[in-house]
Amino acid sequence: EVQLVESGGGLVQAGGSLRLSCAASGFTFDDYAIGWFRQAPGKEREVVSCISSGDGSTYYADSVKGRFTISSDNAKNTVYLQMNSLKPEDTAVYHCAADHSYHTVVVGGYVEVWGQGTLVTVSS
């Protein structure tokens, strides 16, 4: 079964940190780009970050550059999103997603595999 499972969300104060994990199973991890998306209540879904599991290329939205870091452990089929200096506006449900096309993930297109999401709440 093709599956992505997120973990690591929670409640944190502004300025704090969280690390999200996305564990993949059921597909050849190295062939995919893995991205993190988020959706806050009443707002459109946005791409936060993406990594190519094959060559390690990364992408970050302007709103998280310098604060978030995406990384991949191919041996564990897991992608991480280290989130530092969190702000209340980072509050959202964070989903990881996978697609053969790095470009598709970066532009927020129709990706092949979605996780169920994990809630991140940043209090002021």
N, CA, C and O of each residue as an XYZ file, in Angstrom:
496
protein
N       0.837     -1.190      0.000
C       0.000      0.000      0.000
C       0.874      1.244      0.000
O       1.773      1.385      0.829
N       0.603      2.146     -0.939
C       1.336      3.411     -1.002
C       0.837      4.316      0.123
O      -0.363      4.556      0.252
N       1.759      4.807      0.925
C       1.333      5.538      2.106
C       2.365      6.569      2.540
O       3.570      6.346      2.431
N       1.874      7.695      3.032
C       2.702      8.708      3.687
C       2.066      8.979      5.047
O       0.860      9.200      5.151
N       2.894      8.957      6.080
C       2.382      9.187      7.428
C       3.189     10.300      8.083
O       4.400     10.184      8.269
N       2.494     11.384      8.430
C       3.148     12.510      9.075
C       3.079     12.370     10.589
O       2.179     11.734     11.136
N       4.046     12.977     11.241
C       4.040     13.069     12.699
C       4.847     14.282     13.119
O       5.583     14.863     12.321
N       4.699     14.657     14.384
C       5.515     15.735     14.928
C       4.807     17.056     15.139
O       5.390     17.998     15.676
N       3.554     17.135     14.722
C       2.825     18.375     14.943
C       2.511     18.569     16.415
O       2.713     17.675     17.236
N       2.008     19.764     16.734
C       1.658     20.050     18.121
C       1.487     21.524     18.360
O       1.401     22.321     17.426
N       1.439     21.878     19.631
C       1.273     23.268     20.054
C       2.606     23.801     20.529
O       3.283     23.170     21.342
N       2.982     24.953     20.026
C       4.256     25.563     20.404
C       4.072     27.073     20.488
O       3.223     27.639     19.799
N       4.855     27.714     21.319
C       4.800     29.169     21.415
C       5.565     29.806     20.265
O       6.478     29.206     19.697
N       5.183     31.011     19.938
C       5.896     31.760     18.906
C       7.383     31.817     19.258
O       7.762     32.036     20.409
N       8.200     31.618     18.246
C       9.637     31.584     18.442
C      10.181     30.191     18.681
O      11.393     29.980     18.649
N       9.294     29.242     18.920
C       9.722     27.875     19.194
C       9.972     27.077     17.929
O       9.932     27.602     16.816
N      10.232     25.792     18.133
C      10.590     24.904     17.027
C       9.790     23.607     17.092
O       9.371     23.164     18.162
N       9.594     23.020     15.936
C       9.026     21.684     15.814
C       9.714     20.992     14.646
O      10.198     21.638     13.716
N       9.746     19.661     14.713
C      10.228     18.897     13.578
C       9.154     17.924     13.137
O       8.720     17.063     13.902
N       8.734     18.073     11.897
C       7.752     17.167     11.317
C       8.471     16.041     10.585
O       9.538     16.239     10.002
N       7.875     14.871     10.625
C       8.402     13.716      9.905
C       7.345     13.197      8.940
O       6.146     13.265      9.208
N       7.813     12.685      7.827
C       6.933     12.087      6.828
C       7.539     10.739      6.431
O       8.549     10.684      5.729
N       6.921      9.676      6.882
C       7.421      8.329      6.612
C       6.683      7.750      5.417
O       5.453      7.709      5.387
N       7.450      7.305      4.435
C       6.877      6.790      3.197
C       6.990      5.269      3.144
O       7.955      4.686      3.638
N       6.000      4.648      2.544
C       6.042      3.196      2.348
C       5.246      2.837      1.099
O       4.344      3.565      0.683
N       5.602      1.699      0.516
C       4.843      1.200     -0.617
C       5.290      1.718     -1.970
O       4.682      1.390     -2.989
N       6.358      2.535     -1.998
C       6.857      2.992     -3.297
C       8.354      3.241     -3.192
O       8.912      3.328     -2.098
N       8.989      3.354     -4.351
C      10.444      3.540     -4.409
C      10.761      4.994     -4.085
O      10.618      5.879     -4.929
N      11.183      5.217     -2.881
C      11.369      6.557     -2.329
C      12.292      7.419     -3.186
O      12.021      8.599     -3.408
N      13.375      6.828     -3.662
C      14.391      7.593     -4.396
C      13.857      8.173     -5.701
O      14.455      9.103     -6.241
N      12.760      7.655     -6.217
C      12.222      8.107     -7.491
C      11.274      9.297     -7.364
O      10.742      9.785     -8.361
N      11.065      9.760     -6.134
C      10.018     10.749     -5.906
C      10.565     12.051     -5.326
O      11.612     12.086     -4.678
N       9.824     13.098     -5.584
C       9.982     14.348     -4.853
C       8.944     14.347     -3.736
O       7.795     13.954     -3.935
N       9.366     14.789     -2.576
C       8.480     14.849     -1.417
C       8.320     16.303     -1.006
O       9.305     17.025     -0.847
N       7.110     16.715     -0.840
C       6.855     18.108     -0.469
C       6.018     18.230      0.784
O       5.290     17.310      1.159
N       6.131     19.369      1.419
C       5.266     19.724      2.536
C       4.344     20.850      2.082
O       4.785     21.864      1.542
N       3.063     20.644      2.317
C       2.041     21.647      2.041
C       1.395     22.020      3.371
O       1.473     21.264      4.340
N       0.768     23.170      3.411
C      -0.002     23.509      4.603
C      -1.275     24.230      4.201
O      -1.346     24.889      3.164
N      -2.272     24.082      5.053
C      -3.536     24.768      4.824
C      -4.084     25.248      6.153
O      -4.361     24.459      7.056
N      -4.232     26.553      6.251
C      -4.814     27.162      7.439
C      -6.317     27.345      7.219
O      -6.766     27.415      6.076
N      -7.088     27.423      8.286
C      -8.537     27.611      8.149
C      -8.872     28.839      7.322
O      -8.379     29.933      7.595
N      -9.707     28.658      6.315
C     -10.137     29.765      5.487
C      -9.124     30.223      4.451
O      -9.344     31.213      3.753
N      -8.020     29.502      4.353
C      -6.980     29.896      3.382
C      -6.727     28.768      2.398
O      -7.047     27.607      2.654
N      -6.150     29.135      1.275
C      -5.806     28.141      0.279
C      -4.587     27.346      0.713
O      -3.750     27.821      1.482
N      -4.509     26.139      0.208
C      -3.341     25.309      0.465
C      -2.111     25.933     -0.197
O      -2.203     26.460     -1.305
N      -0.978     25.875      0.471
C       0.245     26.409     -0.123
C       1.393     25.422      0.026
O       1.456     24.648      0.981
N       2.283     25.469     -0.927
C       3.494     24.662     -0.862
C       4.459     25.332      0.096
O       4.713     26.532     -0.007
N       4.989     24.570      1.015
C       5.936     25.090      1.990
C       7.368     24.775      1.567
O       8.232     25.653      1.566
N       7.610     23.522      1.209
C       8.959     23.098      0.883
C       8.884     21.787      0.120
O       7.884     21.071      0.172
N       9.970     21.488     -0.592
C      10.018     20.270     -1.385
C      11.467     19.799     -1.482
O      12.392     20.610     -1.497
N      11.653     18.491     -1.548
C      12.978     17.935     -1.750
C      12.886     16.805     -2.761
O      11.944     16.012     -2.757
N      13.878     16.753     -3.615
C      13.991     15.641     -4.543
C      14.797     14.544     -3.850
O      15.968     14.744     -3.526
N      14.185     13.401     -3.624
C      14.884     12.318     -2.941
C      16.038     11.781     -3.765
O      16.952     11.158     -3.224
N      16.006     12.015     -5.060
C      17.071     11.526     -5.921
C      18.333     12.371     -5.848
O      19.404     11.852     -5.533
N      18.223     13.680     -6.138
C      19.434     14.512     -6.184
C      19.512     15.528     -5.051
O      20.482     16.281     -4.968
N      18.511     15.563     -4.181
C      18.581     16.444     -3.024
C      18.211     17.899     -3.284
O      18.356     18.737     -2.394
N      17.740     18.210     -4.480
C      17.314     19.587     -4.758
C      16.210     19.977     -3.784
O      15.357     19.164     -3.429
N      16.245     21.240     -3.359
C      15.240     21.713     -2.410
C      14.586     23.003     -2.884
O      15.144     23.758     -3.680
N      13.389     23.224     -2.368
C      12.624     24.434     -2.644
C      11.985     24.884     -1.344
O      11.550     24.062     -0.537
N      11.930     26.196     -1.146
C      11.247     26.767      0.011
C      10.373     27.936     -0.436
O      10.771     28.738     -1.281
N       9.196     28.017      0.133
C       8.381     29.204     -0.060
C       9.063     30.391      0.599
O       9.778     30.232      1.589
N       8.845     31.577      0.053
C       9.480     32.772      0.612
C       9.119     32.958      2.090
O       9.927     33.451      2.877
N       7.924     32.568      2.447
C       7.442     32.802      3.808
C       8.177     31.969      4.860
O       8.078     32.259      6.052
N       8.913     30.936      4.431
C       9.597     30.076      5.403
C      11.108     30.028      5.191
O      11.816     29.386      5.967
N      11.606     30.687      4.169
C      13.050     30.666      3.904
C      13.811     31.198      5.104
O      13.448     32.211      5.702
N      14.872     30.489      5.436
C      15.691     30.898      6.565
C      15.184     30.394      7.908
O      15.898     30.471      8.908
N      13.956     29.877      7.940
C      13.385     29.365      9.199
C      13.148     27.852      9.146
O      13.318     27.165     10.154
N      12.765     27.340      8.001
C      12.461     25.917      7.841
C      13.566     25.249      7.039
O      14.162     25.854      6.148
N      13.829     23.987      7.374
C      14.804     23.192      6.638
C      14.213     21.821      6.351
O      13.733     21.134      7.252
N      14.255     21.437      5.087
C      13.771     20.119      4.689
C      14.974     19.205      4.484
O      16.010     19.630      3.972
N      14.825     17.948      4.889
C      15.898     16.985      4.708
C      15.285     15.611      4.468
O      14.108     15.369      4.738
N      16.121     14.730      3.954
C      15.648     13.402      3.592
C      16.614     12.353      4.093
O      17.826     12.491      3.925
N      16.095     11.310      4.703
C      16.884     10.146      5.087
C      16.396      8.992      4.219
O      15.413      8.326      4.544
N      17.089      8.768      3.120
C      16.613      7.763      2.168
C      16.660      6.354      2.747
O      15.869      5.499      2.348
N      17.565      6.102      3.673
C      17.647      4.779      4.293
C      16.401      4.477      5.120
O      16.012      3.320      5.278
N      15.784      5.528      5.642
C      14.581      5.364      6.456
C      13.309      5.726      5.687
O      12.211      5.671      6.240
N      13.456      6.095      4.415
C      12.299      6.523      3.616
C      11.499      7.606      4.335
O      10.270      7.563      4.388
N      12.214      8.556      4.876
C      11.573      9.590      5.689
C      12.100     10.969      5.303
O      13.296     11.157      5.078
N      11.187     11.915      5.234
C      11.536     13.316      5.007
C      11.159     14.105      6.254
O      10.124     13.863      6.876
N      12.008     15.036      6.597
C      11.798     15.854      7.791
C      11.617     17.326      7.399
O      12.135     17.785      6.382
N      10.885     18.030      8.217
C      10.775     19.484      8.072
C      11.062     20.092      9.435
O      10.228     20.051     10.340
N      12.249     20.655      9.564
C      12.632     21.333     10.799
C      12.120     22.764     10.725
O      12.476     23.514      9.816
N      11.295     23.130     11.672
C      10.676     24.446     11.659
C      11.139     25.225     12.881
O      10.827     24.862     14.015
N      11.884     26.292     12.643
C      12.388     27.144     13.707
C      11.746     28.525     13.630
O      11.144     28.889     12.620
N      11.880     29.270     14.692
C      11.345     30.641     14.754
C       9.902     30.691     14.284
O       9.520     31.525     13.463
N       9.120     29.785     14.820
C       7.734     29.683     14.378
C       6.926     30.917     14.727
O       7.146     31.562     15.752
N       5.987     31.228     13.850
C       5.118     32.396     14.000
C       3.664     31.939     14.057
O       3.337     30.860     13.561
N       2.805     32.729     14.642
C       1.378     32.346     14.661
C       0.823     32.090     13.254
O      -0.063     31.253     13.079
N       1.335     32.796     12.273
C       0.842     32.596     10.901
C       1.300     31.278     10.280
O       0.879     30.936      9.175
N       2.155     30.538     10.979
C       2.534     29.193     10.530
C       1.507     28.145     10.959
O       1.604     26.983     10.565
N       0.538     28.548     11.755
C      -0.490     27.616     12.207
C      -1.282     27.079     11.021
O      -1.830     27.839     10.222
N      -1.329     25.754     10.925
C      -2.003     25.110      9.788
C      -1.936     23.595      9.971
O      -1.233     23.082     10.842
N      -2.686     22.902      9.125
C      -2.489     21.459      8.987
C      -1.415     21.271      7.916
O      -1.534     21.783      6.803
N      -0.381     20.539      8.266
C       0.726     20.284      7.364
C       0.592     18.867      6.807
O       0.465     17.890      7.546
N       0.626     18.795      5.487
C       0.564     17.505      4.796
C       1.865     17.284      4.044
O       2.445     18.231      3.514
N       2.325     16.050      3.994
C       3.379     15.745      3.046
C       2.747     15.061      1.842
O       1.684     14.449      1.938
N       3.421     15.178      0.720
C       2.917     14.641     -0.528
C       4.084     14.205     -1.388
O       5.193     14.725     -1.260
N       3.831     13.256     -2.259
C       4.888     12.702     -3.093
C       4.442     12.640     -4.538
O       3.281     12.369     -4.841
N       5.391     12.897     -5.420
C       5.118     12.797     -6.854
C       6.414     12.510     -7.582
O       7.493     12.872     -7.113
N       6.307     11.860     -8.724
C       7.507     11.625     -9.540
C       8.107     12.940    -10.014
O       9.312     13.020    -10.251
N       7.286     13.965    -10.155
C       7.747     15.236    -10.722
C       8.016     16.260     -9.628
O       7.101     16.662     -8.910
N       9.259     16.679     -9.501
C       9.634     17.730     -8.559
C       8.875     19.014     -8.893
O       8.392     19.706     -7.997
N       8.775     19.328    -10.180
C       8.087     20.544    -10.604
C       6.626     20.531    -10.184
O       6.098     21.550     -9.739
N       5.974     19.394    -10.321
C       4.567     19.301     -9.945
C       4.372     19.623     -8.468
O       3.419     20.307     -8.096
N       5.265     19.132     -7.643
C       5.149     19.413     -6.210
C       5.400     20.892     -5.940
O       4.660     21.520     -5.183
N       6.439     21.450     -6.557
C       6.814     22.841     -6.298
C       5.691     23.809     -6.687
O       5.456     24.801     -5.996
N       5.017     23.524     -7.767
C       3.954     24.439     -8.215
C       2.617     24.095     -7.573
O       1.606     24.740     -7.855
N       2.607     23.083     -6.711
C       1.360     22.722     -6.049
C       0.352     22.077     -6.960
O      -0.853     22.285     -6.819
N       0.843     21.296     -7.891
C      -0.040     20.630     -8.824
C      -0.691     19.385     -8.233
O      -0.662     19.158     -7.024
N      -1.267     18.601     -9.101
C      -1.966     17.395     -8.658
C      -0.934     16.307     -8.380
O      -0.440     15.670     -9.311
N      -0.609     16.092     -7.119
C       0.423     15.123     -6.764
C      -0.201     13.748     -6.544
O      -1.404     13.617     -6.317
N       0.653     12.727     -6.620
C       0.168     11.359     -6.646
C      -0.246     10.818     -5.289
O      -1.231     10.088     -5.183
N       0.497     11.171     -4.258
C       0.287     10.567     -2.941
C       0.213     11.657     -1.883
O       1.028     12.580     -1.880
N      -0.770     11.553     -0.975
C      -0.932     12.527      0.102
C      -0.917     11.811      1.454
O      -1.373     10.675      1.587
N      -0.384     12.505      2.437
C      -0.526     12.030      3.808
C      -1.770     12.627      4.440
O      -2.435     13.477      3.848
N      -2.076     12.175      5.644
C      -3.315     12.590      6.293
C      -3.213     13.947      6.978
O      -4.228     14.575      7.282
N      -2.003     14.390      7.216
C      -1.798     15.711      7.795
C      -1.528     15.679      9.282
O      -1.944     14.761      9.988
N      -0.826     16.694      9.746
C      -0.569     16.877     11.174
C      -0.740     18.354     11.500
O      -0.294     19.224     10.751
N      -1.390     18.625     12.625
C      -1.731     20.005     12.975
C      -0.589     20.671     13.723
O      -0.050     20.131     14.689
N      -0.238     21.848     13.253
C       0.743     22.693     13.926
C       0.026     23.958     14.390
O      -0.586     24.668     13.592
N       0.110     24.227     15.682
C      -0.512     25.416     16.237
C       0.557     26.236     16.944
O       1.236     25.744     17.845
N       0.700     27.487     16.528
C       1.686     28.374     17.117
C       0.951     29.479     17.864
O       0.218     30.264     17.262
N       1.148     29.536     19.165
C       0.469     30.541     19.974
C       1.322     31.794     20.098
O       2.551     31.735     20.096
N       0.647     32.919     20.206
C       1.370     34.195     20.307
C       1.685     34.534     21.749
O       2.289     35.572     22.021
